Coordinates of N, CA and C in Angstrom, one line a residue:
M910 N 0.7 -1.1 0.3 CA 0.0 0.0 -0.1 C 0.9 1.0 0.2
K911 N 1.9 1.3 0.6 CA 2.7 2.3 1.1 C 3.7 2.7 -0.5
L912 N 3.6 1.6 -1.2 CA 4.5 1.8 -2.4 C 3.6 2.1 -3.6
N913 N 2.3 1.6 -3.4 CA 1.4 2.1 -4.6 C 1.0 4.0 -4.2
L914 N 0.9 3.9 -2.9 CA 0.8 5.9 -2.8 C 2.2 6.3 -3.2
K915 N 3.5 5.9 -3.1 CA 4.7 6.7 -3.3 C 4.6 6.7 -5.3
N916 N 4.0 5.6 -5.4 CA 3.8 5.7 -7.4 C 2.7 6.4 -8.0
L917 N 2.0 6.6 -6.8 CA 0.9 7.6 -7.4 C 1.2 8.9 -7.3
L918 N 2.2 9.4 -6.1 CA 2.3 10.6 -5.8 C 3.5 11.0 -7.0
S919 N 4.2 10.0 -7.4 CA 5.8 10.5 -8.2 C 4.7 10.6 -9.6
A920 N 4.1 9.9 -10.1 CA 3.0 10.3 -11.1 C 2.4 11.1 -11.3
A921 N 1.8 11.7 -10.4 CA 1.6 13.2 -10.1 C 2.2 14.4 -10.4
I922 N 3.4 14.0 -9.9 CA 4.4 15.3 -10.2 C 4.7 15.1 -11.2
V923 N 5.3 14.3 -11.7 CA 5.5 14.1 -13.2 C 4.4 14.5 -14.3
M924 N 2.8 14.4 -14.0 CA 1.9 15.1 -14.7 C 1.9 16.7 -14.8
V925 N 2.2 17.1 -13.6 CA 2.1 18.8 -13.3 C 3.3 19.1 -13.8
V926 N 4.8 18.9 -14.3 CA 5.9 19.1 -14.6 C 5.8 19.2 -16.2
M927 N 4.9 18.3 -16.5 CA 4.8 17.9 -18.2 C 3.9 19.0 -18.6
S928 N 2.8 19.4 -17.6 CA 1.6 20.5 -18.1 C 2.5 21.9 -17.8
A929 N 3.0 21.8 -17.0 CA 4.0 23.4 -17.0 C 4.7 23.4 -18.4
C930 N 5.4 22.4 -18.3 CA 6.7 22.8 -19.9 C 5.6 22.7 -21.1
S931 N 4.7 22.2 -21.1 CA 3.9 22.2 -22.0 C 3.3 23.4 -22.1
S932 N 3.0 24.2 -21.2 CA 2.0 25.4 -21.2 C 3.5 26.4 -21.5
N933 N 4.2 26.4 -21.0 CA 5.6 27.4 -21.4 C 6.0 27.0 -22.5
D934 N 6.3 26.2 -23.1 CA 6.7 26.1 -24.4 C 6.0 26.3 -25.5
A935 N 4.9 26.7 -25.6 CA 3.4 26.4 -26.4 C 4.3 27.8 -27.4
P936 N 4.2 27.7 -28.5 CA 4.8 28.9 -29.7 C 3.3 30.0 -29.7
A937 N 4.0 31.2 -29.5 CA 3.4 32.3 -29.8 C 2.5 32.2 -30.7
P938 N 0.9 32.2 -31.3 CA 0.4 32.6 -32.4 C 1.1 33.5 -33.5
E939 N 1.5 32.9 -34.5 CA 1.9 34.1 -35.7 C 0.9 34.8 -36.3
N940 N 1.4 35.7 -36.7 CA 0.3 37.0 -37.1 C 0.7 36.7 -38.9
D941 N 0.4 36.0 -39.6 CA 1.1 36.0 -41.2 C 0.5 37.0 -42.0
G942 N 1.1 37.5 -43.1 CA 0.5 38.3 -43.9 C -1.0 37.7 -44.5
E943 N -1.4 39.0 -45.3 CA -2.6 38.6 -45.5 C -2.9 38.0 -47.2
Q944 N -3.4 36.7 -47.3 CA -3.3 36.6 -48.6 C -4.8 37.2 -49.5
I945 N -4.5 38.1 -50.2 CA -5.3 38.9 -50.8 C -5.9 38.9 -52.5
T946 N -7.0 38.7 -53.0 CA -7.3 38.6 -54.2 C -8.0 39.3 -55.1
R947 N -8.5 40.2 -54.0 CA -9.5 41.5 -54.9 C -9.4 42.5 -54.0
V948 N -9.1 43.8 -54.7 CA -8.8 44.9 -53.8 C -9.7 46.0 -54.7
E949 N -10.8 46.3 -54.1 CA -11.7 47.3 -54.7 C -11.7 48.7 -53.8
M950 N -11.2 50.0 -54.6 CA -11.3 51.1 -53.6 C -12.9 51.7 -54.0
I951 N -13.6 52.3 -53.0 CA -14.6 52.8 -53.5 C -14.7 54.6 -52.9
F952 N -14.8 55.4 -53.7 CA -14.7 56.7 -53.1 C -16.4 57.0 -52.8
L953 N -16.7 57.4 -52.2 CA -18.0 58.1 -52.3 C -17.9 59.6 -52.2
N954 N -19.2 60.2 -52.8 CA -19.1 61.7 -53.2 C -19.6 62.0 -51.7
V955 N -18.9 62.6 -50.6 CA -19.6 63.3 -49.4 C -20.7 64.0 -49.7
D956 N -21.0 65.2 -50.4 CA -21.6 65.6 -50.8 C -22.9 65.4 -51.5
A957 N -22.9 64.0 -52.0 CA -24.0 63.4 -52.7 C -23.9 62.1 -52.5
P958 N -24.0 61.8 -51.3 CA -24.3 60.3 -50.7 C -24.9 59.8 -51.6
N959 N -26.3 60.1 -52.1 CA -26.8 59.1 -52.8 C -26.1 58.7 -54.3
E960 N -25.0 59.3 -54.4 CA -24.4 59.1 -55.9 C -24.2 57.9 -55.6
A961 N -24.4 57.4 -57.3 CA -23.2 55.9 -57.0 C -21.9 56.2 -56.9
P962 N -21.0 55.5 -56.0 CA -19.8 55.5 -55.4 C -18.8 55.6 -57.2
L963 N -17.6 56.2 -57.0 CA -16.3 55.8 -58.1 C -15.5 54.5 -57.5
T964 N -15.4 53.6 -58.3 CA -14.6 52.6 -57.8 C -13.2 52.3 -59.0
A965 N -12.6 51.9 -58.2 CA -11.3 51.0 -58.7 C -10.6 49.8 -58.4
L966 N -10.8 48.6 -59.4 CA -10.4 47.1 -58.7 C -9.3 46.9 -59.6
A967 N -8.2 45.9 -58.7 CA -7.9 45.1 -59.1 C -7.7 43.5 -58.6
V968 N -7.3 42.9 -59.4 CA -7.4 41.5 -59.2 C -6.4 40.5 -58.8
D969 N -6.4 39.6 -58.4 CA -5.1 38.1 -58.7 C -6.2 37.1 -59.1
E970 N -6.2 36.9 -59.9 CA -7.0 35.4 -60.3 C -6.6 33.8 -60.0
D971 N -5.0 34.3 -59.7 CA -4.5 32.5 -58.9 C -4.1 32.9 -57.5
G972 N -4.2 34.0 -57.3 CA -4.2 33.8 -55.5 C -2.5 34.0 -55.4
A973 N -2.2 32.2 -54.6 CA -1.1 32.1 -54.3 C -0.4 31.8 -55.6
G974 N -1.0 31.7 -57.0 CA -0.2 31.1 -58.3 C 0.8 32.2 -58.8
V975 N 1.1 32.0 -60.1 CA 2.4 32.5 -60.5 C 1.7 34.0 -61.2
K976 N 0.7 34.1 -61.5 CA 0.0 35.5 -62.0 C 0.4 36.3 -61.0
D977 N 0.7 38.0 -61.5 CA 0.3 39.2 -60.5 C -0.9 39.7 -60.2
F978 N -1.0 40.3 -59.5 CA -2.1 41.2 -59.4 C -2.5 42.0 -61.1
E979 N -3.9 42.1 -61.9 CA -4.1 42.9 -62.7 C -5.1 44.2 -62.5
I980 N -4.7 45.4 -63.0 CA -5.4 46.4 -62.7 C -7.0 46.3 -63.6
K981 N -8.0 45.9 -62.9 CA -9.0 45.9 -64.0 C -10.0 47.1 -64.4
K982 N -9.4 48.3 -63.2 CA -10.2 50.0 -63.5 C -9.4 50.7 -62.7
G983 N -9.0 52.0 -63.1 CA -8.2 52.9 -62.7 C -9.3 53.7 -61.9
V984 N -8.6 54.8 -61.0 CA -9.0 55.6 -60.2 C -9.6 57.3 -61.4
E985 N -10.4 57.3 -61.3 CA -11.1 58.2 -62.1 C -12.2 59.4 -60.9
L986 N -11.6 60.0 -61.0 CA -12.6 61.1 -60.1 C -13.2 62.7 -60.7
K987 N -13.9 62.7 -60.5 CA -14.4 64.1 -60.7 C -13.6 65.3 -59.7
P988 N -13.3 66.3 -60.6 CA -12.3 67.6 -59.9 C -13.5 68.4 -59.0
N989 N -12.7 69.4 -57.9 CA -13.4 69.6 -57.0 C -14.3 69.0 -56.1
T990 N -14.4 68.1 -55.6 CA -14.9 67.2 -54.8 C -14.7 66.4 -53.9
T991 N -15.2 66.2 -52.7 CA -14.3 65.4 -51.6 C -15.6 64.3 -51.5
Y992 N -14.5 63.4 -51.4 CA -14.9 61.8 -51.4 C -14.1 61.1 -50.0
D993 N -15.2 60.3 -49.6 CA -14.6 59.4 -48.6 C -14.4 57.6 -49.0
L994 N -12.9 57.4 -49.1 CA -12.8 56.5 -49.6 C -12.4 55.1 -48.3
T995 N -13.4 53.8 -49.0 CA -13.1 52.8 -48.2 C -12.6 51.9 -49.3
F996 N -12.6 50.6 -48.6 CA -11.9 49.3 -49.4 C -13.2 48.2 -49.3
K997 N -13.2 47.5 -50.3 CA -13.7 46.3 -50.4 C -12.2 45.3 -50.6
I998 N -12.0 44.3 -49.7 CA -10.7 43.5 -49.8 C -11.0 42.0 -49.2
L999 N -10.9 41.7 -50.5 CA -11.1 40.0 -50.1 C -10.2 38.8 -50.7
N1000 N -10.2 37.5 -50.3 CA -9.5 36.5 -50.3 C -10.8 35.4 -50.8
E1001 N -10.9 35.3 -52.4 CA -11.9 34.4 -52.6 C -11.8 33.3 -53.2
F1002 N -9.9 32.6 -52.5 CA -10.3 31.6 -52.1 C -10.3 31.0 -50.5
A1003 N -10.7 31.8 -49.6 CA -10.9 31.5 -48.4 C -12.4 30.7 -48.5
E1004 N -12.8 30.0 -46.9 CA -14.1 29.5 -47.5 C -15.0 30.6 -47.1
A1005 N -16.3 30.4 -47.4 CA -17.3 31.3 -47.1 C -17.2 32.1 -45.5
G1006 N -17.4 32.9 -45.4 CA -17.4 33.4 -44.2 C -15.9 34.1 -43.7
D1007 N -14.9 33.7 -44.5 CA -13.5 33.9 -43.9 C -13.0 34.9 -45.5
Q1008 N -13.7 35.2 -46.4 CA -13.3 36.0 -47.3 C -12.8 37.3 -46.8
D1009 N -13.6 38.1 -46.0 CA -13.6 39.7 -46.0 C -12.1 39.7 -44.8
I1010 N -10.8 40.4 -45.9 CA -9.7 40.7 -45.6 C -10.1 42.0 -44.6
A1011 N -10.5 42.5 -45.7 CA -11.2 44.0 -44.9 C -11.5 44.0 -43.0
A1012 N -12.1 43.0 -43.0 CA -12.9 43.1 -41.5 C -11.6 42.4 -40.8
E1013 N -11.0 41.9 -41.2 CA -9.5 41.0 -40.7 C -8.6 42.1 -40.4
I1014 N -8.4 43.1 -41.2 CA -7.4 44.1 -41.2 C -7.7 45.1 -40.1
K1015 N -9.2 45.4 -40.1 CA -9.5 46.0 -38.7 C -9.4 45.6 -37.7
E1016 N -9.8 44.3 -37.6 CA -9.2 43.5 -36.4 C -8.0 43.5 -35.8
E1017 N -7.1 43.3 -36.7 CA -5.6 43.6 -36.6 C -4.9 44.8 -37.0
G1018 N -6.1 45.8 -36.6 CA -5.1 47.1 -36.5 C -4.1 47.8 -36.5
V1019 N -3.6 47.2 -34.9 CA -2.3 47.5 -34.8 C -1.4 47.5 -35.1
D1020 N -1.5 45.9 -36.3 CA -0.4 45.5 -37.1 C -0.6 45.8 -38.6
H1021 N -1.2 46.8 -39.0 CA -1.4 47.1 -40.2 C -1.6 48.7 -40.4
Q1022 N -1.0 49.1 -41.8 CA -1.4 50.6 -42.1 C -1.4 50.6 -43.3
F1023 N -2.2 51.8 -44.2 CA -2.6 51.5 -45.6 C -1.1 53.4 -45.5
Y1024 N -0.7 53.1 -46.7 CA -0.2 54.0 -47.5 C -0.1 54.6 -48.8
F1025 N 0.0 55.6 -49.3 CA -0.6 56.2 -50.0 C 0.6 57.4 -51.4
A1026 N 0.3 57.1 -52.6 CA 1.1 58.3 -53.4 C 0.3 58.7 -54.4
F1027 N 0.4 59.7 -55.0 CA -0.5 59.9 -56.0 C 0.2 61.5 -56.7
P1028 N -0.4 62.2 -57.7 CA 0.8 63.3 -58.5 C 0.4 64.5 -57.4
E1029 N 1.7 65.1 -57.3 CA 1.6 66.6 -56.7 C 0.4 67.2 -57.1
D1030 N -0.8 67.8 -55.9 CA -1.7 68.8 -56.5 C -2.5 68.1 -57.2
A1031 N -3.0 66.8 -56.9 CA -4.3 66.4 -57.5 C -4.9 66.7 -56.5
F1032 N -5.2 66.8 -55.4 CA -6.0 67.2 -54.3 C -5.8 68.4 -53.2
T1033 N -6.4 69.1 -53.1 CA -6.6 70.1 -52.2 C -6.2 69.6 -50.6
N1034 N -6.8 68.6 -50.5 CA -7.0 68.0 -49.0 C -6.9 66.8 -49.2
P1035 N -5.8 65.6 -49.2 CA -4.0 66.5 -48.5 C -3.4 67.0 -49.2
K1036 N -2.8 68.0 -49.5 CA -2.0 68.2 -50.3 C -0.4 67.4 -50.4
G1037 N 0.0 67.8 -51.0 CA 1.5 67.2 -51.6 C 1.2 65.8 -52.5
D1038 N 2.2 64.6 -52.0 CA 2.4 63.9 -53.2 C 1.8 62.3 -52.3
G1039 N 1.8 62.4 -51.0 CA 0.9 61.7 -50.4 C 2.3 61.1 -49.4
N1040 N 1.9 59.8 -48.6 CA 3.2 59.2 -47.6 C 3.7 58.2 -47.8
I1041 N 4.2 57.4 -48.7 CA 4.4 56.3 -49.0 C 6.1 56.7 -49.1
D1042 N 6.3 58.0 -49.2 CA 7.9 58.6 -49.4 C 8.0 59.3 -47.9
A1043 N 7.3 58.8 -47.0 CA 7.7 59.2 -45.4 C 7.8 60.5 -45.1
K1044 N 7.6 61.6 -45.9 CA 7.6 63.2 -45.8 C 6.5 63.1 -44.6
A1045 N 6.9 63.8 -43.7 CA 6.1 64.4 -42.5 C 4.8 65.5 -42.9
E1046 N 4.9 66.0 -44.0 CA 4.4 67.2 -44.4 C 3.3 66.9 -45.4
D1047 N 3.7 65.3 -45.9 CA 2.3 64.9 -46.9 C 1.8 63.7 -46.3
A1048 N 0.9 64.6 -45.2 CA 0.0 63.7 -44.0 C -1.2 63.2 -45.2
V1049 N -2.2 62.1 -44.4 CA -2.9 61.9 -45.4 C -4.2 61.9 -44.4
N1050 N -5.6 62.1 -44.8 CA -6.7 62.2 -43.9 C -7.3 60.9 -43.6
Y1051 N -6.5 60.1 -42.4 CA -6.9 58.9 -41.5 C -8.3 59.4 -40.7
K1052 N -9.6 58.2 -41.3 CA -10.4 58.9 -40.2 C -10.7 57.4 -39.2
D1053 N -9.7 56.5 -39.2 CA -10.0 55.2 -38.8 C -8.6 55.3 -37.8
Q1054 N -8.9 54.5 -36.6 CA -7.6 54.5 -35.9 C -7.8 53.5 -34.9
D1055 N -6.6 52.4 -35.0 CA -6.1 51.0 -33.9 C -6.2 51.6 -32.5
A1056 N -6.5 50.4 -31.5 CA -6.5 50.2 -30.4 C -5.3 51.2 -29.8
N1057 N -4.6 51.7 -30.3 CA -3.5 52.2 -29.6 C -3.5 53.9 -30.3
G1058 N -4.5 54.2 -30.9 CA -5.1 55.4 -31.7 C -4.0 55.9 -32.5
L1059 N -3.5 54.7 -33.6 CA -2.6 55.1 -34.7 C -3.4 55.0 -35.9
P1060 N -3.5 55.3 -37.0 CA -4.1 55.5 -38.0 C -4.1 54.1 -38.8
I1061 N -5.0 53.3 -39.1 CA -5.2 52.6 -40.1 C -5.4 52.8 -41.7
G1062 N -6.3 53.3 -41.8 CA -6.3 53.6 -43.2 C -7.5 53.1 -44.4
L1063 N -8.6 52.0 -43.8 CA -9.4 51.9 -44.3 C -10.5 52.7 -44.5
E1064 N -10.4 53.9 -44.0 CA -11.1 55.0 -43.8 C -10.0 56.4 -44.3
T1065 N -10.7 57.2 -45.7 CA -10.1 58.0 -45.5 C -10.7 59.3 -46.2
T1066 N -9.9 60.4 -46.1 CA -11.2 61.5 -47.2 C -10.5 62.3 -47.7
W1067 N -10.7 62.7 -48.9 CA -10.1 63.0 -50.2 C -10.8 64.4 -50.5
T1068 N -10.7 65.6 -51.0 CA -10.9 66.7 -51.9 C -9.7 66.9 -53.3
T1069 N -10.5 66.4 -54.3 CA -9.8 66.7 -55.5 C -9.7 68.1 -56.1
G1070 N -8.6 68.2 -56.5 CA -8.3 69.8 -57.0 C -8.8 69.9 -59.0
E1071 N -8.4 70.5 -59.4 CA -8.9 70.5 -60.8 C -8.7 69.6 -61.5
A1072 N -9.6 69.2 -62.7 CA -9.3 68.3 -63.6 C -7.7 68.5 -64.3
T1073 N -7.2 67.1 -64.4 CA -5.7 67.2 -64.7 C -5.8 66.5 -66.2
T1074 N -5.0 67.2 -66.7 CA -4.4 66.7 -68.3 C -3.8 65.8 -68.4
S1075 N -2.9 65.1 -67.6 CA -1.9 64.2 -67.6 C -2.9 63.1 -67.9
T1076 N -2.1 62.3 -68.7 CA -2.8 60.7 -69.1 C -1.7 59.7 -68.2
D1077 N -0.8 59.9 -67.7 CA 0.1 58.7 -66.8 C 0.4 59.3 -65.2
G1078 N -0.7 59.8 -64.8 CA -1.1 59.9 -63.5 C -1.2 58.6 -62.7
E1079 N -0.7 58.3 -61.6 CA -0.8 57.0 -61.1 C -1.2 57.4 -59.4
F1080 N -2.1 56.3 -59.0 CA -2.4 56.4 -57.3 C -1.8 55.0 -56.7
H1081 N -0.5 55.1 -56.2 CA -0.3 53.9 -55.3 C -1.0 53.8 -54.0
L1082 N -1.3 52.7 -54.3 CA -1.9 52.1 -52.7 C -1.1 51.0 -52.0
M1083 N -0.6 51.3 -50.7 CA 0.7 50.2 -50.2 C -0.2 49.6 -48.6
L1084 N 0.1 48.6 -48.5 CA -0.9 48.1 -47.3 C 0.4 47.5 -46.5
K1085 N 1.2 48.0 -45.6 CA 2.1 47.8 -44.5 C 1.4 46.5 -43.4
H1086 N 2.2 45.0 -43.5 CA 2.0 44.4 -42.5 C 3.1 44.6 -41.7
Q1087 N 2.7 45.4 -39.9 CA 3.7 45.6 -39.0 C 3.5 45.0 -37.7
P1088 N 3.6 43.9 -37.9 CA 3.6 43.4 -36.3 C 4.5 43.6 -35.3
K1089 N 4.4 43.8 -34.0 CA 5.1 44.5 -33.4 C 6.1 45.5 -33.5
I1090 N 6.0 46.3 -34.8 CA 6.8 47.5 -35.2 C 6.2 48.4 -35.4
K1091 N 4.3 48.7 -35.5 CA 3.8 49.8 -36.2 C 3.8 50.4 -34.5
S1092 N 4.3 51.8 -35.1 CA 4.2 52.8 -34.4 C 4.2 54.1 -34.7
A1093 N 4.2 55.4 -34.3 CA 3.5 56.8 -34.7 C 4.8 57.2 -35.4
T1094 N 5.7 56.6 -35.1 CA 7.2 56.9 -36.4 C 7.2 55.8 -37.4
S1095 N 6.7 54.5 -37.5 CA 6.7 53.6 -38.2 C 6.4 54.2 -39.7
T1096 N 6.5 54.1 -40.9 CA 6.7 54.2 -42.3 C 6.3 53.3 -43.1
S1097 N 6.1 53.5 -44.6 CA 6.0 52.6 -45.5 C 7.0 51.6 -45.6
K1098 N 8.5 52.3 -45.4 CA 9.8 51.1 -45.6 C 9.8 50.0 -43.8
D1099 N 8.6 50.1 -43.3 CA 8.8 49.1 -42.2 C 7.6 48.3 -42.3
G1100 N 8.1 46.7 -42.1 CA 7.1 45.5 -42.1 C 7.2 45.2 -43.9
E1101 N 6.1 44.1 -43.9 CA 6.0 43.2 -45.2 C 4.9 44.0 -45.9
S1102 N 4.8 44.2 -47.4 CA 3.4 44.1 -48.1 C 2.6 43.4 -48.2
D1103 N 1.5 43.8 -47.6 CA 0.2 42.8 -48.1 C -0.6 43.5 -49.4
I1104 N -0.3 44.6 -49.5 CA -0.7 45.0 -51.2 C 0.3 46.4 -51.3
D1105 N 0.5 46.6 -52.7 CA 1.5 47.1 -53.3 C 0.9 47.5 -54.5
L1106 N -0.2 48.2 -55.1 CA -0.5 48.5 -56.7 C -0.5 49.3 -56.4
K1107 N -0.3 50.1 -57.8 CA -0.7 51.5 -58.8 C -1.5 51.2 -60.1
F1108 N -2.6 51.8 -59.7 CA -3.9 52.1 -60.5 C -3.4 53.6 -61.3
P1109 N -3.8 53.3 -62.4 CA -3.7 54.6 -63.1 C -4.9 55.8 -62.8
F1110 N -4.8 57.0 -62.8 CA -5.1 58.2 -61.8 C -5.3 59.2 -62.9
G1111 N -6.8 59.9 -62.9 CA -7.2 61.0 -63.3 C -8.4 61.8 -62.4
I1112 N -8.3 62.8 -62.9 CA -9.5 63.7 -62.2 C -10.0 64.3 -63.8
K1113 N -11.0 64.1 -64.1 CA -12.2 64.3 -65.2 C -13.6 65.1 -65.0

């Protein structure tokens, strides 16, 4: 009887130690980059919310395959108009219910930020040519924030200037994945790119 009790106590100690080791050694969950197959930019006229929004579209038809994103429709906005920009971002190869990557980006906002670049003087607000070049004076009008009070960029506001005559303008959209490094001073140079697309751009 004494021997059995000793064995039981030994077994209990081993189980407690194994449990503790298992808990401590469990790897932290990784926050990998997003797989994205469709990026739609949606510009809604702030002063005419019932007007059909203007959209731009890029599609990656084979997901993780060899094909690159293809720009299906560029950015074409009206002059002297204020727009709210939002996104529809999908992984169309994911199971139903898991395709909305924009919702995932919002949920993981502390790890993500959008950056933008556009022709100088295309917009009266924001002014400049965007923040992809990390110039502090070219701030973007972010409307959303993460849990730390830092911008995400799923919602932004833009006021266009006069109509453009250039036919080679670009609207550069970049989404950076910055787990554990996003801060008030992080830039488009920090982290990995989940999205890096250049849309043809014009104001007409």
